[in-house]
mmCIF file of C-alpha atoms and ligand atoms in Angstrom:
data_model
loop_
_atom_site.group_PDB
_atom_site.id
_atom_site.type_symbol
_atom_site.label_atom_id
_atom_site.label_comp_id
_atom_site.label_asym_id
_atom_site.label_seq_id
_atom_site.Cartn_x
_atom_site.Cartn_y
_atom_site.Cartn_z
ATOM 1 C CA MET S 194 0.000 0.000 0.000
ATOM 2 C CA LYS S 195 1.261 3.502 -0.862
ATOM 3 C CA PRO S 196 2.188 5.382 2.334
ATOM 4 C CA GLU S 197 -0.094 8.292 3.180
ATOM 5 C CA ILE S 198 1.499 11.742 3.038
ATOM 6 C CA VAL S 199 -0.100 12.546 6.432
ATOM 7 C CA ARG S 200 0.264 9.664 8.879
ATOM 8 C CA ARG S 201 -2.637 9.726 11.289
ATOM 9 C CA TYR S 202 -1.791 9.245 14.965
ATOM 10 C CA ALA S 203 -2.935 5.758 15.994
ATOM 11 C CA HIS S 204 -4.885 7.038 18.998
ATOM 12 C CA ASN S 205 -7.002 9.732 17.412
ATOM 13 C CA PRO S 206 -9.081 11.544 18.432
ATOM 14 C CA ILE S 207 -6.691 13.247 20.849
ATOM 15 C CA LEU S 208 -9.174 15.571 22.552
ATOM 16 C CA THR S 209 -12.935 15.224 22.900
ATOM 17 C CA LYS S 210 -15.694 16.892 24.912
ATOM 18 C CA ALA S 211 -15.489 14.114 27.519
ATOM 19 C CA GLN S 212 -12.053 15.462 28.540
ATOM 20 C CA ILE S 213 -13.193 19.072 29.043
ATOM 21 C CA PRO S 214 -13.903 20.013 32.673
ATOM 22 C CA TYR S 215 -16.773 22.396 31.762
ATOM 23 C CA ALA S 216 -19.891 21.765 29.665
ATOM 24 C CA VAL S 217 -19.202 21.783 25.911
ATOM 25 C CA GLU S 218 -20.623 19.877 22.956
ATOM 26 C CA THR S 219 -17.568 19.797 20.665
ATOM 27 C CA VAL S 220 -13.772 20.242 20.692
ATOM 28 C CA HIS S 221 -12.505 21.230 17.278
ATOM 29 C CA ASN S 222 -10.602 23.572 14.935
ATOM 30 C CA ALA S 223 -7.721 24.198 17.326
ATOM 31 C CA ALA S 224 -4.553 26.251 17.017
ATOM 32 C CA VAL S 225 -1.445 24.572 18.428
ATOM 33 C CA VAL S 226 1.967 26.132 19.116
ATOM 34 C CA LYS S 227 5.066 24.994 20.931
ATOM 35 C CA ASP S 228 5.771 27.338 23.829
ATOM 36 C CA GLY S 229 9.225 26.260 25.057
ATOM 37 C CA ASP S 230 8.877 22.529 25.641
ATOM 38 C CA GLU S 231 5.133 22.656 25.966
ATOM 39 C CA TYR S 232 2.474 22.318 23.274
ATOM 40 C CA VAL S 233 -0.374 24.744 23.838
ATOM 41 C CA MET S 234 -3.678 24.173 22.114
ATOM 42 C CA LEU S 235 -6.475 26.739 21.778
ATOM 43 C CA PHE S 236 -9.598 24.855 20.732
ATOM 44 C CA ARG S 237 -13.088 25.843 19.734
ATOM 45 C CA SER S 238 -16.112 24.396 21.494
ATOM 46 C CA HIS S 239 -19.812 24.732 20.811
ATOM 47 C CA LEU S 240 -21.963 25.380 23.838
ATOM 48 C CA ARG S 241 -25.535 24.139 24.052
ATOM 49 C CA THR S 242 -26.640 27.533 22.772
ATOM 50 C CA GLY S 243 -24.895 26.636 19.513
ATOM 51 C CA ARG S 244 -22.447 29.495 20.051
ATOM 52 C CA SER S 245 -18.715 28.924 20.373
ATOM 53 C CA ILE S 246 -16.006 29.677 22.929
ATOM 54 C CA ILE S 247 -12.267 28.975 22.971
ATOM 55 C CA GLY S 248 -10.590 26.668 25.491
ATOM 56 C CA LEU S 249 -6.966 25.845 26.278
ATOM 57 C CA ALA S 250 -5.152 22.530 26.668
ATOM 58 C CA ARG S 251 -1.502 21.693 27.302
ATOM 59 C CA SER S 252 0.712 18.757 26.388
ATOM 60 C CA SER S 253 4.319 17.703 26.792
ATOM 61 C CA ASP S 254 4.402 15.507 23.659
ATOM 62 C CA GLY S 255 1.898 17.039 21.231
ATOM 63 C CA PHE S 256 -0.400 14.009 21.468
ATOM 64 C CA HIS S 257 -1.723 13.848 25.042
ATOM 65 C CA PHE S 258 -3.470 17.069 26.010
ATOM 66 C CA THR S 259 -4.994 18.149 29.316
ATOM 67 C CA ALA S 260 -7.618 20.864 29.239
ATOM 68 C CA HIS S 261 -7.409 23.891 31.517
ATOM 69 C CA PRO S 262 -10.320 24.015 34.003
ATOM 70 C CA GLU S 263 -11.651 27.337 32.625
ATOM 71 C CA PRO S 264 -12.289 28.556 29.065
ATOM 72 C CA PHE S 265 -9.529 30.770 27.600
ATOM 73 C CA LEU S 266 -11.577 33.248 25.552
ATOM 74 C CA THR S 267 -15.318 33.834 25.701
ATOM 75 C CA PRO S 268 -17.317 36.536 23.881
ATOM 76 C CA ALA S 269 -16.578 40.055 25.159
ATOM 77 C CA ARG S 270 -19.428 41.409 27.245
ATOM 78 C CA ASP S 271 -18.504 45.087 26.964
ATOM 79 C CA GLY S 272 -16.183 47.384 25.061
ATOM 80 C CA PRO S 273 -15.736 47.648 21.291
ATOM 81 C CA PHE S 274 -15.585 43.875 20.683
ATOM 82 C CA ALA S 275 -18.882 43.009 22.408
ATOM 83 C CA ALA S 276 -21.143 43.955 19.484
ATOM 84 C CA TYR S 277 -19.149 41.666 17.189
ATOM 85 C CA GLU S 278 -18.728 38.600 19.439
ATOM 86 C CA GLU S 279 -22.356 38.211 20.486
ATOM 87 C CA TYR S 280 -22.752 34.888 18.611
ATOM 88 C CA GLY S 281 -19.388 33.488 19.597
ATOM 89 C CA VAL S 282 -15.659 33.273 19.021
ATOM 90 C CA GLU S 283 -14.374 30.601 16.627
ATOM 91 C CA ASP S 284 -11.434 28.997 14.850
ATOM 92 C CA PRO S 285 -8.348 30.587 16.488
ATOM 93 C CA ARG S 286 -4.970 30.709 14.728
ATOM 94 C CA VAL S 287 -1.853 31.507 16.770
ATOM 95 C CA THR S 288 1.359 33.040 15.420
ATOM 96 C CA PRO S 289 4.505 33.676 17.466
ATOM 97 C CA ILE S 290 6.113 36.993 16.504
ATOM 98 C CA ASP S 291 8.160 39.659 18.314
ATOM 99 C CA GLY S 292 8.195 37.674 21.573
ATOM 100 C CA GLU S 293 4.423 37.332 21.816
ATOM 101 C CA TYR S 294 1.631 35.217 20.397
ATOM 102 C CA LEU S 295 -0.957 36.771 18.119
ATOM 103 C CA ILE S 296 -4.356 35.082 18.136
ATOM 104 C CA ALA S 297 -6.599 35.697 15.119
ATOM 105 C CA TYR S 298 -10.140 34.382 15.572
ATOM 106 C CA SER S 299 -13.562 34.658 13.970
ATOM 107 C CA ALA S 300 -15.970 36.955 15.779
ATOM 108 C CA TYR S 301 -19.611 36.148 15.009
ATOM 109 C CA SER S 302 -22.543 38.476 15.562
ATOM 110 C CA ARG S 303 -25.721 39.778 13.980
ATOM 111 C CA ASN S 304 -23.344 41.985 11.994
ATOM 112 C CA GLY S 305 -21.722 39.028 10.231
ATOM 113 C CA VAL S 306 -18.376 37.314 10.762
ATOM 114 C CA ARG S 307 -15.199 39.335 11.041
ATOM 115 C CA ILE S 308 -11.722 38.678 12.343
ATOM 116 C CA ALA S 309 -10.539 39.840 15.740
ATOM 117 C CA LEU S 310 -6.940 39.899 16.909
ATOM 118 C CA ALA S 311 -5.729 39.327 20.459
ATOM 119 C CA LYS S 312 -2.317 38.721 21.971
ATOM 120 C CA THR S 313 -0.752 36.865 24.865
ATOM 121 C CA ARG S 314 2.737 36.207 26.164
ATOM 122 C CA ASP S 315 1.978 33.384 28.563
ATOM 123 C CA PHE S 316 -1.430 31.913 27.606
ATOM 124 C CA ARG S 317 -2.694 33.107 30.969
ATOM 125 C CA HIS S 318 -3.491 36.733 30.220
ATOM 126 C CA VAL S 319 -5.017 37.667 26.907
ATOM 127 C CA GLU S 320 -5.505 41.152 25.526
ATOM 128 C CA ARG S 321 -7.691 42.031 22.544
ATOM 129 C CA ILE S 322 -5.921 44.298 20.030
ATOM 130 C CA SER S 323 -8.312 45.161 17.225
ATOM 131 C CA LEU S 324 -10.943 43.957 14.790
ATOM 132 C CA ILE S 325 -8.913 43.611 11.621
ATOM 133 C CA THR S 326 -11.563 43.013 8.976
ATOM 134 C CA GLU S 327 -15.083 44.088 8.346
ATOM 135 C CA ALA S 328 -17.733 41.410 7.577
ATOM 136 C CA ASP S 329 -17.500 38.885 5.890
ATOM 137 C CA TYR S 330 -14.105 37.326 6.351
ATOM 138 C CA ARG S 331 -12.801 34.130 7.906
ATOM 139 C CA ASN S 332 -9.554 32.144 8.183
ATOM 140 C CA VAL S 333 -6.910 34.784 8.929
ATOM 141 C CA VAL S 334 -3.379 33.431 9.407
ATOM 142 C CA ILE S 335 -0.536 35.821 10.213
ATOM 143 C CA PHE S 336 3.029 35.131 9.035
ATOM 144 C CA PRO S 337 5.575 34.702 11.865
ATOM 145 C CA GLU S 338 7.929 37.231 10.199
ATOM 146 C CA LYS S 339 7.576 40.718 8.759
ATOM 147 C CA PHE S 340 8.241 41.617 5.117
ATOM 148 C CA ASP S 341 9.930 44.984 4.553
ATOM 149 C CA GLY S 342 8.803 45.975 8.042
ATOM 150 C CA LEU S 343 5.175 44.963 7.463
ATOM 151 C CA TYR S 344 3.118 42.212 9.069
ATOM 152 C CA ALA S 345 1.487 39.961 6.483
ATOM 153 C CA ARG S 346 -1.658 37.877 6.683
ATOM 154 C CA LEU S 347 -3.609 35.500 4.483
ATOM 155 C CA ASP S 348 -7.381 35.571 4.635
ATOM 156 C CA ARG S 349 -10.541 34.526 2.835
ATOM 157 C CA PRO S 350 -13.245 37.069 2.116
ATOM 158 C CA HIS S 351 -16.752 35.916 1.140
ATOM 159 C CA SER S 352 -18.089 37.027 -2.215
ATOM 160 C CA GLU S 353 -21.365 36.756 -4.090
ATOM 161 C CA ILE S 354 -19.587 37.065 -7.403
ATOM 162 C CA ALA S 355 -16.209 35.366 -7.212
ATOM 163 C CA PRO S 356 -15.172 31.924 -5.925
ATOM 164 C CA TRP S 357 -14.064 32.164 -2.297
ATOM 165 C CA SER S 358 -10.284 32.510 -2.591
ATOM 166 C CA ILE S 359 -7.123 33.225 -0.593
ATOM 167 C CA TRP S 360 -5.922 36.829 -0.345
ATOM 168 C CA ILE S 361 -2.910 38.526 1.240
ATOM 169 C CA SER S 362 -2.770 41.898 3.076
ATOM 170 C CA TYR S 363 -0.086 43.839 4.942
ATOM 171 C CA SER S 364 0.007 46.054 8.019
ATOM 172 C CA PRO S 365 2.544 48.309 9.722
ATOM 173 C CA ASP S 366 0.897 48.023 13.151
ATOM 174 C CA LEU S 367 -1.606 45.099 13.182
ATOM 175 C CA ARG S 368 -4.496 47.610 13.122
ATOM 176 C CA PHE S 369 -4.482 49.067 9.623
ATOM 177 C CA TRP S 370 -4.319 46.538 6.789
ATOM 178 C CA GLY S 371 -3.988 47.103 3.057
ATOM 179 C CA GLU S 372 -2.306 46.361 -0.254
ATOM 180 C CA SER S 373 -4.709 43.405 -0.498
ATOM 181 C CA GLN S 374 -4.215 40.998 -3.350
ATOM 182 C CA LEU S 375 -5.903 37.819 -4.517
ATOM 183 C CA ILE S 376 -3.261 35.089 -4.685
ATOM 184 C CA ILE S 377 -4.889 31.622 -4.824
ATOM 185 C CA ARG S 378 -8.155 30.816 -6.538
ATOM 186 C CA PRO S 379 -9.977 27.447 -6.433
ATOM 187 C CA VAL S 380 -9.957 25.407 -9.632
ATOM 188 C CA GLN S 381 -13.168 24.325 -11.324
ATOM 189 C CA TYR S 382 -14.075 20.649 -10.971
ATOM 190 C CA HIS S 383 -11.199 20.005 -8.627
ATOM 191 C CA TRP S 384 -11.242 18.833 -4.973
ATOM 192 C CA ASP S 385 -11.024 22.478 -3.787
ATOM 193 C CA GLU S 386 -13.416 23.969 -6.346
ATOM 194 C CA MET S 387 -16.142 25.407 -4.118
ATOM 195 C CA LYS S 388 -14.010 27.446 -1.734
ATOM 196 C CA ILE S 389 -10.587 27.536 -0.153
ATOM 197 C CA GLY S 390 -9.268 29.137 3.022
ATOM 198 C CA PRO S 391 -5.956 29.459 4.874
ATOM 199 C CA GLY S 392 -5.565 26.799 7.557
ATOM 200 C CA ALA S 393 -2.427 26.718 9.725
ATOM 201 C CA PRO S 394 -0.109 29.744 10.032
ATOM 202 C CA PRO S 395 2.712 29.549 7.445
ATOM 203 C CA ILE S 396 5.756 27.356 8.084
ATOM 204 C CA LYS S 397 9.168 28.581 6.895
ATOM 205 C CA THR S 398 11.116 26.090 4.756
ATOM 206 C CA ASP S 399 14.235 26.401 2.586
ATOM 207 C CA HIS S 400 12.034 26.486 -0.508
ATOM 208 C CA GLY S 401 9.348 28.913 0.637
ATOM 209 C CA TRP S 402 6.524 29.426 3.119
ATOM 210 C CA LEU S 403 4.468 26.248 3.369
ATOM 211 C CA CYS S 404 0.781 26.929 3.931
ATOM 212 C CA ILE S 405 -1.741 24.236 4.725
ATOM 213 C CA TYR S 406 -5.196 25.261 3.518
ATOM 214 C CA HIS S 407 -8.656 23.749 3.346
ATOM 215 C CA GLY S 408 -10.573 23.165 0.154
ATOM 216 C CA VAL S 409 -14.235 22.324 -0.200
ATOM 217 C CA PHE S 410 -16.043 20.240 -2.808
ATOM 218 C CA GLN S 411 -19.811 20.225 -3.128
ATOM 219 C CA THR S 412 -21.507 16.834 -3.516
ATOM 220 C CA MET S 413 -25.135 15.629 -3.536
ATOM 221 C CA ASP S 414 -24.544 14.862 0.155
ATOM 222 C CA GLY S 415 -23.227 18.318 1.085
ATOM 223 C CA SER S 416 -19.694 19.668 1.292
ATOM 224 C CA VAL S 417 -16.467 17.698 1.805
ATOM 225 C CA TYR S 418 -13.659 19.594 3.597
ATOM 226 C CA ARG S 419 -10.133 18.433 2.769
ATOM 227 C CA LEU S 420 -6.621 19.823 3.326
ATOM 228 C CA GLY S 421 -4.041 20.828 0.753
ATOM 229 C CA VAL S 422 -0.738 22.709 0.611
ATOM 230 C CA ALA S 423 0.678 25.776 -1.131
ATOM 231 C CA LEU S 424 4.194 27.203 -1.258
ATOM 232 C CA HIS S 425 4.773 30.986 -1.150
ATOM 233 C CA ASP S 426 7.988 32.812 -2.039
ATOM 234 C CA LEU S 427 10.170 33.427 1.026
ATOM 235 C CA LEU S 428 10.737 37.132 0.372
ATOM 236 C CA ASN S 429 7.486 37.941 -1.377
ATOM 237 C CA PRO S 430 4.693 35.782 0.087
ATOM 238 C CA ALA S 431 2.203 37.150 -2.463
ATOM 239 C CA LYS S 432 4.088 35.126 -5.082
ATOM 240 C CA ILE S 433 2.901 31.523 -5.264
ATOM 241 C CA ILE S 434 5.537 28.960 -6.196
ATOM 242 C CA GLY S 435 3.001 26.161 -6.466
ATOM 243 C CA VAL S 436 -0.277 24.811 -5.069
ATOM 244 C CA GLY S 437 -0.227 21.036 -4.608
ATOM 245 C CA GLU S 438 -2.566 19.395 -7.130
ATOM 246 C CA SER S 439 -3.854 16.732 -4.760
ATOM 247 C CA TRP S 440 -5.187 16.943 -1.252
ATOM 248 C CA ILE S 441 -3.008 15.783 1.653
ATOM 249 C CA LEU S 442 -5.849 14.730 3.957
ATOM 250 C CA GLN S 443 -9.512 13.900 3.524
ATOM 251 C CA PRO S 444 -12.194 12.666 5.936
ATOM 252 C CA GLU S 445 -11.733 8.916 6.397
ATOM 253 C CA ASP S 446 -11.854 8.017 10.074
ATOM 254 C CA PRO S 447 -15.345 7.509 11.568
ATOM 255 C CA TRP S 448 -15.048 10.737 13.664
ATOM 256 C CA GLU S 449 -14.218 12.697 10.500
ATOM 257 C CA LEU S 450 -17.029 11.166 8.455
ATOM 258 C CA THR S 451 -19.764 11.724 11.022
ATOM 259 C CA GLY S 452 -20.281 14.216 13.819
ATOM 260 C CA TYR S 453 -21.637 17.719 14.253
ATOM 261 C CA VAL S 454 -20.912 18.477 10.558
ATOM 262 C CA HIS S 455 -20.088 15.338 8.565
ATOM 263 C CA ASN S 456 -17.183 14.907 6.138
ATOM 264 C CA VAL S 457 -14.886 17.558 7.589
ATOM 265 C CA VAL S 458 -11.168 17.776 8.296
ATOM 266 C CA PHE S 459 -10.340 21.400 9.132
ATOM 267 C CA THR S 460 -7.003 22.733 10.375
ATOM 268 C CA CYS S 461 -6.109 25.859 12.322
ATOM 269 C CA GLY S 462 -2.625 24.786 13.437
ATOM 270 C CA ALA S 463 0.501 22.787 12.717
ATOM 271 C CA VAL S 464 3.813 22.501 14.570
ATOM 272 C CA ALA S 465 7.045 22.115 12.609
ATOM 273 C CA GLU S 466 9.531 19.988 14.553
ATOM 274 C CA SER S 467 13.341 20.150 14.413
ATOM 275 C CA ASP S 468 13.530 16.664 12.808
ATOM 276 C CA GLY S 469 11.858 17.819 9.584
ATOM 277 C CA THR S 470 8.391 16.542 10.444
ATOM 278 C CA VAL S 471 5.289 18.591 11.062
ATOM 279 C CA LYS S 472 2.419 17.748 13.368
ATOM 280 C CA ILE S 473 -0.811 18.776 11.686
ATOM 281 C CA TYR S 474 -3.835 19.236 13.951
ATOM 282 C CA TRP S 475 -7.371 19.095 12.613
ATOM 283 C CA GLY S 476 -10.941 19.103 13.757
ATOM 284 C CA GLY S 477 -12.828 15.934 12.748
ATOM 285 C CA ALA S 478 -16.461 16.561 11.695
ATOM 286 C CA ASP S 479 -16.496 19.762 13.795
ATOM 287 C CA SER S 480 -16.582 17.470 16.850
ATOM 288 C CA VAL S 481 -13.153 16.218 17.988
ATOM 289 C CA MET S 482 -9.439 17.029 17.649
ATOM 290 C CA CYS S 483 -7.044 14.815 15.706
ATOM 291 C CA VAL S 484 -3.344 14.899 14.830
ATOM 292 C CA GLY S 485 -1.116 13.411 12.156
ATOM 293 C CA GLU S 486 2.486 13.725 11.059
ATOM 294 C CA ALA S 487 4.016 14.507 7.690
ATOM 295 C CA SER S 488 7.466 15.224 6.381
ATOM 296 C CA VAL S 489 7.870 18.912 5.519
ATOM 297 C CA SER S 490 9.934 17.998 2.458
ATOM 298 C CA ASP S 491 7.144 15.710 1.138
ATOM 299 C CA LEU S 492 4.655 18.565 1.442
ATOM 300 C CA VAL S 493 7.060 20.993 -0.243
ATOM 301 C CA ALA S 494 7.682 18.452 -3.037
ATOM 302 C CA LEU S 495 3.948 18.235 -3.675
ATOM 303 C CA CYS S 496 3.951 21.976 -4.395
ATOM 304 C CA LEU S 497 7.183 21.981 -6.390
ATOM 305 C CA ASP S 498 6.770 18.799 -8.446
ATOM 306 C CA HIS S 499 2.974 18.497 -8.694
ATOM 307 C CA GLY S 500 1.903 22.101 -8.324
ATOM 308 C CA ARG S 501 -0.367 24.482 -10.163
ATOM 309 C CA PRO S 502 -0.098 28.283 -10.241
ATOM 310 C CA GLY S 503 -2.043 30.249 -7.625
ATOM 311 C CA LEU S 504 -4.249 31.869 -10.239
ATOM 312 C CA THR S 505 -5.440 29.735 -13.132
HETATM 313 C C1 BMA P 846 -16.588 26.483 7.902
HETATM 314 C C2 BMA P 846 -16.308 26.987 9.291
HETATM 315 C C3 BMA P 846 -15.457 25.992 10.053
HETATM 316 C C4 BMA P 846 -16.088 24.607 9.993
HETATM 317 C C5 BMA P 846 -16.426 24.245 8.564
HETATM 318 C C6 BMA P 846 -17.153 22.915 8.447
HETATM 319 O O1 BMA P 846 -17.418 27.356 7.192
HETATM 320 O O2 BMA P 846 -17.519 27.208 9.983
HETATM 321 O O3 BMA P 846 -15.385 26.426 11.381
HETATM 322 O O4 BMA P 846 -15.193 23.664 10.515
HETATM 323 O O5 BMA P 846 -17.237 25.243 7.988
HETATM 324 O O6 BMA P 846 -18.380 22.969 9.128
#
């Protein structure tokens, strides 16, 4: 049998609602970073209201996580964020930069979905910075380095006219963002044809920034969420070196095929290790957290040797 490019951990799922010390219905779409020797996971959970909050779990090996007794981030009750977090906070992505961790998350409200940015140094205290998009945006990942003094992010605006695609924007201060450019478009009648969105924050490799993204295909039975990879130029991340033709992960395990939303693998985080492997974390069926390992060079090769341009 041909080896899989992402090797699923044998004991998936690694975190479920049964392991959370407060009442939640799901544990999914988590960011994971390595903070010193510790893996820190920020995961999304649905409450019985159907609205989401963000919890925290820690691990010494990246596979066995223990949840903190209290949620990490719940919707703001007052101040400028409150009106935009009324329906919940979702899908966090964490980027280490300048000695702190930036947390980009979806803020849902009657005003639509926009992206909020918060920061922490220690995963104990968290401070909201700004709302960095208007409605309707999702899936913001921030690069862990600046380009010509500017922060850079990938995101995915919604559109009535165009296929939902990946864009890049820049900021001098994390508040004001601009120079937006469309860089990756889905391909018609392809596994990612319906929409694509940035997944895990970019990973630096010798050949470029490796970005794991999700792609969606519409079937008679609803949407299938899969993961793919793209490689961006190291100095100019708006330039796409290649987008891997085939997906790297699709729903196959029972907890990916059925759950709160069936047929979903969705990533918000990956940890590159010093041995050349990467741990990719994904939500299975919007219900549980899973992990798998891949070789960074295999993922890069998919973009270099079997890649398509960003815009076709
Ligand atoms: C997307 C987001 C994700 C979710 C996915 C599958 O639109 O809501 O949070 O995992 O759908 O339901």
